[in-house]
Coordinates of C-alpha atoms in Angstrom, one line a residue:
X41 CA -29.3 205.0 78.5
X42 CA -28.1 208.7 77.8
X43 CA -29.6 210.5 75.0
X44 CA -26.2 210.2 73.6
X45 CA -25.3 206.8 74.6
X46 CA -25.8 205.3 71.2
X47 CA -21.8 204.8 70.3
X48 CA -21.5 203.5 73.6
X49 CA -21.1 200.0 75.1
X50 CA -20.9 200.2 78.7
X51 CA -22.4 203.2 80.9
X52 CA -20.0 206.2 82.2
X53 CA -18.1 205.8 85.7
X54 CA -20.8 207.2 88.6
X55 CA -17.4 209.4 89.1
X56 CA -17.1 210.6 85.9
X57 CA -21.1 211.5 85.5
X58 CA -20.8 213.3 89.0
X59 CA -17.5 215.0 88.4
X60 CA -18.9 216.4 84.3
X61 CA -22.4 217.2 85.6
X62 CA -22.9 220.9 85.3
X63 CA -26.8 220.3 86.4
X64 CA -26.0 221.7 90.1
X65 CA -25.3 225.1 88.4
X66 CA -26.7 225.3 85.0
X67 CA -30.0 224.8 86.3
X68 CA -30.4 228.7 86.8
X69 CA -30.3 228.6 82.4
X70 CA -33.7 226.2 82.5
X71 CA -36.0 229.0 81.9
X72 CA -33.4 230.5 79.0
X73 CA -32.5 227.5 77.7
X74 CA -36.8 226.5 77.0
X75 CA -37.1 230.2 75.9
X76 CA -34.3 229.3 73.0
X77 CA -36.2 226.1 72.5
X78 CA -39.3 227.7 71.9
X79 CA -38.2 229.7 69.4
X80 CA -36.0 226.9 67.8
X81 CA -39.1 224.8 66.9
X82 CA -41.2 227.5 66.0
X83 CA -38.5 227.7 63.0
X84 CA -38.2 223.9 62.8
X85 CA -41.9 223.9 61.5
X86 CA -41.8 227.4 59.7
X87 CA -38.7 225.8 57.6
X88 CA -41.1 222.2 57.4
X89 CA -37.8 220.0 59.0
X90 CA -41.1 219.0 61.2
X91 CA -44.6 219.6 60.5
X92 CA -46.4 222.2 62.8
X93 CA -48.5 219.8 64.1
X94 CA -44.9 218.2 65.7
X95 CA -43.8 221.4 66.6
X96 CA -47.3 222.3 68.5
X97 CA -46.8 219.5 70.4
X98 CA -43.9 220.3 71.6
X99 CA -44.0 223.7 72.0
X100 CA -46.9 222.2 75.0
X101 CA -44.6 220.3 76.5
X102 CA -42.1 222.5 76.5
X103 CA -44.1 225.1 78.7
X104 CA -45.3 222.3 81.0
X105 CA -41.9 221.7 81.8
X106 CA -41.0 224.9 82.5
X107 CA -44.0 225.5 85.0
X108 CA -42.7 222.2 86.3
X109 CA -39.2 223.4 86.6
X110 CA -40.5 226.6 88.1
X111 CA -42.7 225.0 90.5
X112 CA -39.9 222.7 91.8
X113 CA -42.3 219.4 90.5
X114 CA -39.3 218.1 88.3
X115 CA -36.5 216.1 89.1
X116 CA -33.3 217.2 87.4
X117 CA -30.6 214.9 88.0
X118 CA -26.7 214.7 87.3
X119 CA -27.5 211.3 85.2
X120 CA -28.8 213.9 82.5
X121 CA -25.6 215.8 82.8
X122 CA -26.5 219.1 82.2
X123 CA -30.0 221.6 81.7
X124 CA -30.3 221.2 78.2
X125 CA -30.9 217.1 78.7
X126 CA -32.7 217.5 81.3
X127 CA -35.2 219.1 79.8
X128 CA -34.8 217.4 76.7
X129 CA -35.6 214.3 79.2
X130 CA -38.3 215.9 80.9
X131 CA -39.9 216.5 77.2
X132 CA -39.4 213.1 76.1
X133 CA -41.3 212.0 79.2
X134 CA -44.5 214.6 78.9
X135 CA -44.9 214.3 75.3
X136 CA -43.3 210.9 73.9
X137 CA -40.9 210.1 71.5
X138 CA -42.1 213.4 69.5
X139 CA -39.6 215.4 71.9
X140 CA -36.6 214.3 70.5
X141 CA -37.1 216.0 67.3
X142 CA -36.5 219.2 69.2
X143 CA -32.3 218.6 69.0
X144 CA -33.3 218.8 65.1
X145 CA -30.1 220.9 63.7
X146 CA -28.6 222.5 66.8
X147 CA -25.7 220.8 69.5
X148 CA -25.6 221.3 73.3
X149 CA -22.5 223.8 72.3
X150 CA -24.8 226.3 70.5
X151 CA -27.6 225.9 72.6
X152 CA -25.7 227.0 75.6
X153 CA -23.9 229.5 74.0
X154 CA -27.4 230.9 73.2
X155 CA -28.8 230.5 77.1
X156 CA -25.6 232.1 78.3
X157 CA -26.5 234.9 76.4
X158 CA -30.0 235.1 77.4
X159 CA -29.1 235.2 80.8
X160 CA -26.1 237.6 80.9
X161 CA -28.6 240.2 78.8
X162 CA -31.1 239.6 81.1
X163 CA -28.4 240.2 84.2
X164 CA -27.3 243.0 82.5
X165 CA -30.8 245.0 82.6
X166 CA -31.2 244.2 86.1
X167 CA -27.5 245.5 86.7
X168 CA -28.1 249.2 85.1
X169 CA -31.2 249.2 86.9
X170 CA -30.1 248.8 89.8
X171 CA -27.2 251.0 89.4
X172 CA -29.0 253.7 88.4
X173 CA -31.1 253.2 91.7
X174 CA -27.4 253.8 93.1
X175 CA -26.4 256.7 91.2
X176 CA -29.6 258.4 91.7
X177 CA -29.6 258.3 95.6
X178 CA -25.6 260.1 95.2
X179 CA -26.6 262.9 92.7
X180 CA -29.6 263.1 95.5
X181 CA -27.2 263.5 98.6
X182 CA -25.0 265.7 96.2
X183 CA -28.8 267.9 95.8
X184 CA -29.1 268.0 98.9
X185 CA -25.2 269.3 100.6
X186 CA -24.6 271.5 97.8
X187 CA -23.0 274.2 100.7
X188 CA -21.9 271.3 102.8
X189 CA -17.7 271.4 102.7
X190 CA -15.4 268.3 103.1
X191 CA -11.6 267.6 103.5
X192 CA -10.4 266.5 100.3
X193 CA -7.9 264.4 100.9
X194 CA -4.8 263.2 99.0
X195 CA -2.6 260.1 100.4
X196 CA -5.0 260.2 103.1
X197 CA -4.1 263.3 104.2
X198 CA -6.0 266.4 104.0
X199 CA -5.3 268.4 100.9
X200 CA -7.8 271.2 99.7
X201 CA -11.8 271.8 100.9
X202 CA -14.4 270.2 98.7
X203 CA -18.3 270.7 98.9
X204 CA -19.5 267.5 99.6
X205 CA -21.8 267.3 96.9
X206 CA -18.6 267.4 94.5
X207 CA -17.7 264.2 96.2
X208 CA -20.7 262.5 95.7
X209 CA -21.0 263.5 92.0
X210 CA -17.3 262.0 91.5
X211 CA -19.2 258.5 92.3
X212 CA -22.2 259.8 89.9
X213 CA -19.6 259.9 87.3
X214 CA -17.6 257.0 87.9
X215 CA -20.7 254.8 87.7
X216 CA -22.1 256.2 85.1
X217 CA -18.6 255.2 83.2
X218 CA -19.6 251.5 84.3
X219 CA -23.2 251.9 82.8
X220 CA -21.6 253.1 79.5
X221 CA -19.8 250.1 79.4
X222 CA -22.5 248.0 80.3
X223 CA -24.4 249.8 77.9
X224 CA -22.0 249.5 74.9
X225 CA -21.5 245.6 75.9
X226 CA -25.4 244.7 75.1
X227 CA -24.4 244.9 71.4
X228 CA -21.8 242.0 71.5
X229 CA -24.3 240.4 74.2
X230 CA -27.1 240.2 72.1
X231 CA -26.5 238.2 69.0
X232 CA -27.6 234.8 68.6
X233 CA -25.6 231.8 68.1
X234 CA -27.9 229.2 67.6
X235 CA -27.7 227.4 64.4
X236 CA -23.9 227.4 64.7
X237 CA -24.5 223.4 65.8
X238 CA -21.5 221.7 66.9
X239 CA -18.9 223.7 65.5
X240 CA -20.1 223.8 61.4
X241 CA -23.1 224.8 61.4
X242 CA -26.0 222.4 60.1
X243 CA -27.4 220.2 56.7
X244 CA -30.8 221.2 57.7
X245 CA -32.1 224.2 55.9
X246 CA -32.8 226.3 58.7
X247 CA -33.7 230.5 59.4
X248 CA -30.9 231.4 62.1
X249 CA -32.4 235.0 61.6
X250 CA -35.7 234.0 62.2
X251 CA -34.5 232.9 65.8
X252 CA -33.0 235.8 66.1
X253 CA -35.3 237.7 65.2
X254 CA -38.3 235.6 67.5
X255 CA -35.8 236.7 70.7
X256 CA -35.2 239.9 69.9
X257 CA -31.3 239.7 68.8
X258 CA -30.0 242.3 66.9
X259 CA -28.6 239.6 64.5
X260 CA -26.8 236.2 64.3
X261 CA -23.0 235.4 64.8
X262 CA -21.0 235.5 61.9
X263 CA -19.0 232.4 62.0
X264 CA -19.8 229.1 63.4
X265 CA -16.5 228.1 64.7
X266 CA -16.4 231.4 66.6
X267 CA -20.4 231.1 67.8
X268 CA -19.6 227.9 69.7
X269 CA -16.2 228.7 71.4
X270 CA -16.7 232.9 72.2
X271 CA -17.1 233.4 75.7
X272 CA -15.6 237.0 75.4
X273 CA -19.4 238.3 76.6
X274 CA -18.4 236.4 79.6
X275 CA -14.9 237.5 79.9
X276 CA -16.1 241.7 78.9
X277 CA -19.0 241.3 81.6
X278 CA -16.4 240.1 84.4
X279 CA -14.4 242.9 83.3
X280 CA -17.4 245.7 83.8
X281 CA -18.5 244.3 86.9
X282 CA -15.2 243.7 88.2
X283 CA -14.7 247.6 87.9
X284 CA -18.5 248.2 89.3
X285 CA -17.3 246.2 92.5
X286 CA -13.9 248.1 92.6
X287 CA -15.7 251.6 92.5
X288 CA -18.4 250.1 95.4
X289 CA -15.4 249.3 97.4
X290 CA -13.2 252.6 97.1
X291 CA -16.7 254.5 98.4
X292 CA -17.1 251.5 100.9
X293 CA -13.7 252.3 102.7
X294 CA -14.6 256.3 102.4
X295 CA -17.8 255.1 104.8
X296 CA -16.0 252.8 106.9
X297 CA -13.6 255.5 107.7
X298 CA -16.4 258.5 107.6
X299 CA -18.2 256.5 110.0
X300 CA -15.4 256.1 112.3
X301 CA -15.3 258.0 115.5
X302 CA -11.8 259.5 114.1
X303 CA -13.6 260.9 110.8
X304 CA -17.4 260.9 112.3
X305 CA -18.6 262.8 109.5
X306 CA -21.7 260.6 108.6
X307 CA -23.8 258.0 110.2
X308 CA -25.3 254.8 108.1
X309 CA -28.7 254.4 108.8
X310 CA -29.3 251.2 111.5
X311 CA -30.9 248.9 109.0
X312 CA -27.7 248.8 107.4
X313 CA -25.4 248.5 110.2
X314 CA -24.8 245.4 112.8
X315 CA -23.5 245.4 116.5
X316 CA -21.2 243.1 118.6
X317 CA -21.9 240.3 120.6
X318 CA -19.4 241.3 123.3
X319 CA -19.6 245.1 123.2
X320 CA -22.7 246.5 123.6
X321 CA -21.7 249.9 122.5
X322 CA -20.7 249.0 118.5
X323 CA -22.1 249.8 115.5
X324 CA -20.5 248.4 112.4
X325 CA -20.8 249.0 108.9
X326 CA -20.4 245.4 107.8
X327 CA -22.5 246.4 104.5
X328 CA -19.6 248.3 102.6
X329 CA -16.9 246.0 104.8
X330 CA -18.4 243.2 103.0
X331 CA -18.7 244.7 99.6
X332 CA -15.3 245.7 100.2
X333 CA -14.7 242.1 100.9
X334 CA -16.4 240.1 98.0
X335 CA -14.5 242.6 95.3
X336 CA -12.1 239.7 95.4
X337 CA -13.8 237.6 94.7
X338 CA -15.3 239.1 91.7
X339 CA -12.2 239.7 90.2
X340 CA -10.9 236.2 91.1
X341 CA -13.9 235.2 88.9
X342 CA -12.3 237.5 85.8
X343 CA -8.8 235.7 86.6
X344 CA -10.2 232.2 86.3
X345 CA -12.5 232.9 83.0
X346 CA -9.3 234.3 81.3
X347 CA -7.1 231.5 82.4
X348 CA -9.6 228.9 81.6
X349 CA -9.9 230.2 77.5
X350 CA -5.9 231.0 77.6
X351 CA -5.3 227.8 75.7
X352 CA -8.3 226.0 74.2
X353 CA -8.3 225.8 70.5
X354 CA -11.1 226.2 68.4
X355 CA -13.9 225.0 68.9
X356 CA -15.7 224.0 72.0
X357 CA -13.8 222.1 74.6
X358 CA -15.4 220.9 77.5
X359 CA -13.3 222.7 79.9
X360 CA -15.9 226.0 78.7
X361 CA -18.7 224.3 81.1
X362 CA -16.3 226.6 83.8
X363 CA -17.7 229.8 82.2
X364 CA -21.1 229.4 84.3
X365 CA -20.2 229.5 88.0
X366 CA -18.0 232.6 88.5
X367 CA -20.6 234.4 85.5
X368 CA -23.6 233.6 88.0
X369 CA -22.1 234.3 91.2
X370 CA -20.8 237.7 89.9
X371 CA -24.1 238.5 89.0
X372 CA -25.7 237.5 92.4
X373 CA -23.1 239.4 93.8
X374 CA -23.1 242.2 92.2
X375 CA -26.8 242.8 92.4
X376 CA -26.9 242.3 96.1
X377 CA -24.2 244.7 96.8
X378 CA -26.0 247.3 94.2
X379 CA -29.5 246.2 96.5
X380 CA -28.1 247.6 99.4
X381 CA -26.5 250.1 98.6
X382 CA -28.8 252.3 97.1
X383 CA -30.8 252.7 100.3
X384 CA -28.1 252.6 102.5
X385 CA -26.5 256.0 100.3
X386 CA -30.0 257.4 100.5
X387 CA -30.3 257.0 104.3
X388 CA -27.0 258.2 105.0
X389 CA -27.0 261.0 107.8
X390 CA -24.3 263.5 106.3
X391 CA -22.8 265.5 109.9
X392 CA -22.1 268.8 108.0
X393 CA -21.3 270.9 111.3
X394 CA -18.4 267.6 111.9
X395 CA -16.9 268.2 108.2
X396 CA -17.2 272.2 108.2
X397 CA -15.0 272.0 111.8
X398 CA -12.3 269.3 110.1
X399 CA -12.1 271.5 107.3
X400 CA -11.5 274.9 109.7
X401 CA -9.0 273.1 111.8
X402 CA -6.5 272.5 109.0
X403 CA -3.6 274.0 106.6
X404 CA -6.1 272.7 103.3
X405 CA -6.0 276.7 102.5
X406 CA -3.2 276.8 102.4
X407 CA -2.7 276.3 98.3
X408 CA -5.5 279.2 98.4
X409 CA -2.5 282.1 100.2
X410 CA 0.5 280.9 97.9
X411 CA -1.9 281.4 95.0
X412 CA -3.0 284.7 96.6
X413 CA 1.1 285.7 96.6
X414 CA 0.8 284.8 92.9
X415 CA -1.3 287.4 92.0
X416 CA 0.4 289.9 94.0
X417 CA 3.1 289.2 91.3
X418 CA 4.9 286.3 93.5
X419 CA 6.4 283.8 91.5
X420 CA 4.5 280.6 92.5
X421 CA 7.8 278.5 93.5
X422 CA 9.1 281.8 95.7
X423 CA 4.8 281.6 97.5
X424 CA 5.4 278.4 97.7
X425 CA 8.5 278.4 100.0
X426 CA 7.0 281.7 101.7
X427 CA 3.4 279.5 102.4
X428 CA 5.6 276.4 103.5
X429 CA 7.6 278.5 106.4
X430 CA 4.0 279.7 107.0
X431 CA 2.3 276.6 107.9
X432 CA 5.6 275.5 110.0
X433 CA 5.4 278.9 111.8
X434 CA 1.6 277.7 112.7
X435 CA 2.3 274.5 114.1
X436 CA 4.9 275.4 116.3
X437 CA 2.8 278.0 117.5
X438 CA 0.0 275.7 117.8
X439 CA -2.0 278.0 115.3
X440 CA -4.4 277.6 111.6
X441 CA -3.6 279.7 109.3
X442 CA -6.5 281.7 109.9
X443 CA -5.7 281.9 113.5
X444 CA -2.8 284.6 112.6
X445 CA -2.7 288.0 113.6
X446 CA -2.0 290.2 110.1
X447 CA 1.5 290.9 111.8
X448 CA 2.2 287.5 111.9
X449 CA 1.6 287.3 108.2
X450 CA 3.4 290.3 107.5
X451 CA 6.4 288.1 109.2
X452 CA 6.5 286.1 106.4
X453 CA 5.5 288.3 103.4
X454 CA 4.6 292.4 103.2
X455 CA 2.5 291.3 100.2
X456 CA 0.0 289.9 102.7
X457 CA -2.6 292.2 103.5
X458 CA -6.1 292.4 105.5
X459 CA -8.2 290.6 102.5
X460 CA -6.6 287.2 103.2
X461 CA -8.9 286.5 105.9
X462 CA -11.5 286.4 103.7
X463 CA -9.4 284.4 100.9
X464 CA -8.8 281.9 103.3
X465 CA -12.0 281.1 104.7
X466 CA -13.4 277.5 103.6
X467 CA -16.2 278.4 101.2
X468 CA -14.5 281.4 99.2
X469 CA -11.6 278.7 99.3
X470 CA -13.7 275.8 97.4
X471 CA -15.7 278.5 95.1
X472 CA -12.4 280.0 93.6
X473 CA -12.1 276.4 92.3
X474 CA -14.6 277.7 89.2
X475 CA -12.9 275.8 86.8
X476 CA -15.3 273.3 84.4
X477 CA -15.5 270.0 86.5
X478 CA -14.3 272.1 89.7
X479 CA -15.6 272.2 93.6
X480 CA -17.1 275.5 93.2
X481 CA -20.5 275.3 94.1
X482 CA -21.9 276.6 90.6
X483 CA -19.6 274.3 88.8
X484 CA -21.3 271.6 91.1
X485 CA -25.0 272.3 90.0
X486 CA -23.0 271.8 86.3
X487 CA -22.3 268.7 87.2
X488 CA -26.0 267.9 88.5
X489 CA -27.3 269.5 85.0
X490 CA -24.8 267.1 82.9
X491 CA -26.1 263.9 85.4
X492 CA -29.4 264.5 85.0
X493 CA -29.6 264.2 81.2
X494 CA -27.1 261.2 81.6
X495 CA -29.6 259.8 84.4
X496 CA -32.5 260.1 82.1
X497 CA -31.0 259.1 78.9
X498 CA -29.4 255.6 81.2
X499 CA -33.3 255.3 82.3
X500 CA -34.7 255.7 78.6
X501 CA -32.5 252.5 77.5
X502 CA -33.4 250.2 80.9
X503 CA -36.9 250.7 80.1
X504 CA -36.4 250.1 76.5
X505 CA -34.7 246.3 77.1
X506 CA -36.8 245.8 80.2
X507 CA -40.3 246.3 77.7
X508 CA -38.3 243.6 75.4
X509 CA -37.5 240.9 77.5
X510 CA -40.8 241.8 79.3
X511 CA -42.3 241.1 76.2
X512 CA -40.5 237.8 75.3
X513 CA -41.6 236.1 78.6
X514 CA -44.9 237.1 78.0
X515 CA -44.7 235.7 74.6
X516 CA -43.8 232.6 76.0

């Protein structure tokens, strides 16, 4: 007999109990969901709907089931549908028919709603952790090439010199927008919705706020209705991570080509590379192709949340039990991609003689002599056309611009005199770029000042929620 079997007559179709039973996922919720449970009959007896020596009782059983769950010494199976009945189940069978006064004033649709957000927040600190751990091991490389200069490139084709570090710090910056976010989410994360019950709330006189307050919410949801059938957390966190993945994949294709032997201007470390069964000579860099790879699949997880709320009215409808799968495998796979690449950035052999000789055997400085016309009093459109016929002059003479004799300049412009040699050389052409957020190398250790205080203020929360949730399992 199901716990809710009551109102029935005849049992459920073996088809039907395998094809609803969300126990083959929901599982990875058993030590959230007992966490919520914990604190939901701690309030049961502080409100005296039970008496405390029914909710001490329980409280036991509760933990021995969860050092049975974590131990793998309890059977959890798809005739108990799901991980809340499983437990309940498992409770029932330690501690008698005392266990079922734990579903006292709260539904399966609040109670997961409450272990999905236990999970996600406890995702989410693992997440910035471990994108910090990413972020500091580019603001490291960017420390550490601060006169190393790079092609910059624009439709894949070289466009101006950048130091490399300015490169790096472009990533520092474009992660640190995804730990904002994941920052700023926390606060629509972390509010509990337990006491919501089925859709109305409860008759029983209970203290949502003391639950709340017992695992370390900042408050309760506002409106039962809403508690039950919000999965926006869900939906937002897809949306940040499906941006985190996007930004690992546009610096995965800059390795896969940088590592190529047509770009060769760095080498990942052999612990993160593979080889070739046939050809002995290969080294791949299947790490950011595969990165590069599973970002579809992330964002196919986004897609199918957002198509599976489309139409559901209020309040909970079953077809919500799809909100687990694609939420758990993003997090997996977000934290194995941010796992490896960390080490694999901070292992990363830069070839800085390779980029310096890219950079001196192309027309990228060019921008640098039309703007040198300009302040000779040449109005930019008029250097432009004079730099164009320029370049063409060079590469039918088989020449880089700093290849030319002054005469040759002269051809093109009187304007031109001796200086532009050193106008045009790589490093005085990426340190005229000292605009605020430019390549110029003291514009670059700006950037590293600004990172830094972002680094340490992104370190100052982790540590904060990490001591919280520390605390809560201890507390259990």
């Amino acid at each position: 007999m199901k716990l809710w079997g009551g109102r029935f007559t005849k049992p459920t179709n073996q088809l039907v109990d395998e094809y609803t039973a969300s126990i083959r996922f929901d599982q990875k919720l058993a030590a959230f969901d007992i966490q919520g449970s914990l604190a939901h009959v701690a309030m049961l007896a502080k409100c005296e709907i039970i008496s405390q020596k029914d909710a001490d009782t329980i409280a036991k059983g509760l933990k021995i089931v969860a050092e049975k769950i974590e131990n793998e010494e309890a059977e959890l199976t798809e005739a108990n549908e799901d991980i809340h009945m499983n437990v309940e189940k498992l409770l029932i069978d330690e501690v008698g028919a005392v266990g079922g006064k734990l579903h006292t004033g709260r539904s399966r649709n609040d109670q997961v709603a409450l272990d999905m957000r236990l999970y996600l927040r406890d995702a989410l600190v693992t997440i910035t952790e471990l994108l910090g751990q990413l972020q500091q091991a580019l603001y490291t490389q960017a420390q550490q090439n601060l006169d190393t200069v790079l092609p910059g490139y624009t439709h894949l084709q070289r466009a101006q010199p950048v130091l490399f570090a300015h490169h790096m710090m472009a990533y520092v910056f474009m992660f640190q927008r995804d730990m904002e976010r994941i920052i700023d989410s926390w606060k629509r994360v972390n509010r509990s919705p337990l006491g919501a019950g089925a859709l109305a709330g409860t008759s029983f006189v209970i203290d949502r706020h003391y639950v709340a307050e017992a695992l370390a919410f900042d408050g309760v949801t506002e409106n039962s209705l809403d508690s039950v059938s919000d999965r926006d957390f869900v939906v937002e966190f897809l949306a940040d991570a499906s941006l985190i993945i996007t930004h690992l994949s546009r610096l995965s294709e800059e390795l896969v080509q940088w590592s190529s032997a047509e770009f060769d201007f760095i080498e990942l470390d052999d612990a993160f590379c593979t080889g070739s069964s046939m050809m002995p000579q290969k080294k791949n860099p299947d790490v950011p192709e595969l990165v590069r790879g599973k970002t579809g699949r992330v964002v196919g997880h986004l897609m199918g949340m957002l198509t599976t709320l489309k139409g559901l009215p209020l309040a909970y409808n079953k077809d919500m039990q799809e909100d687990k799968e694609g939420m758990f495998d993003t997090v997996e796979t977000l934290k194995g991609a941010l796992a490896l690449f960390a080490p694999m950035i901070e292992t990363m052999h830069v070839k800085k003689e390779k980029m310096y000789e890219a950079v001196a055997k192309d027309y990228s400085n060019a921008t640098d002599l039309a703007d040198y016309l300009v302040v000779k009093n040449i109005p930019f459109r008029e250097a432009h056309a004079i730099v164009g016929q320029t370049v063409l002059y060079s590469i039918e003479q088989q020449k880089y611009l700093l290849d030319l004799t002054l005469a040759e300049f002269k051809q093109f412009s009187d304007a031109i005199e001796a200086d532009i040699y050193d106008v045009l050389a790589p490093k005085s052409v990426v340190n005229a770029r000292n605009v605020a957020g430019g390549t110029a190398k003291n514009r670059v250790e700006e950037q590293l000042k600004q990172a830094e205080a972002l680094l340490e203020a992104n370190h100052t929360w982790i540590k904060e929620k990490s001591t919280i949730l520390q605390k809560l399992t201890l507390d259990k």
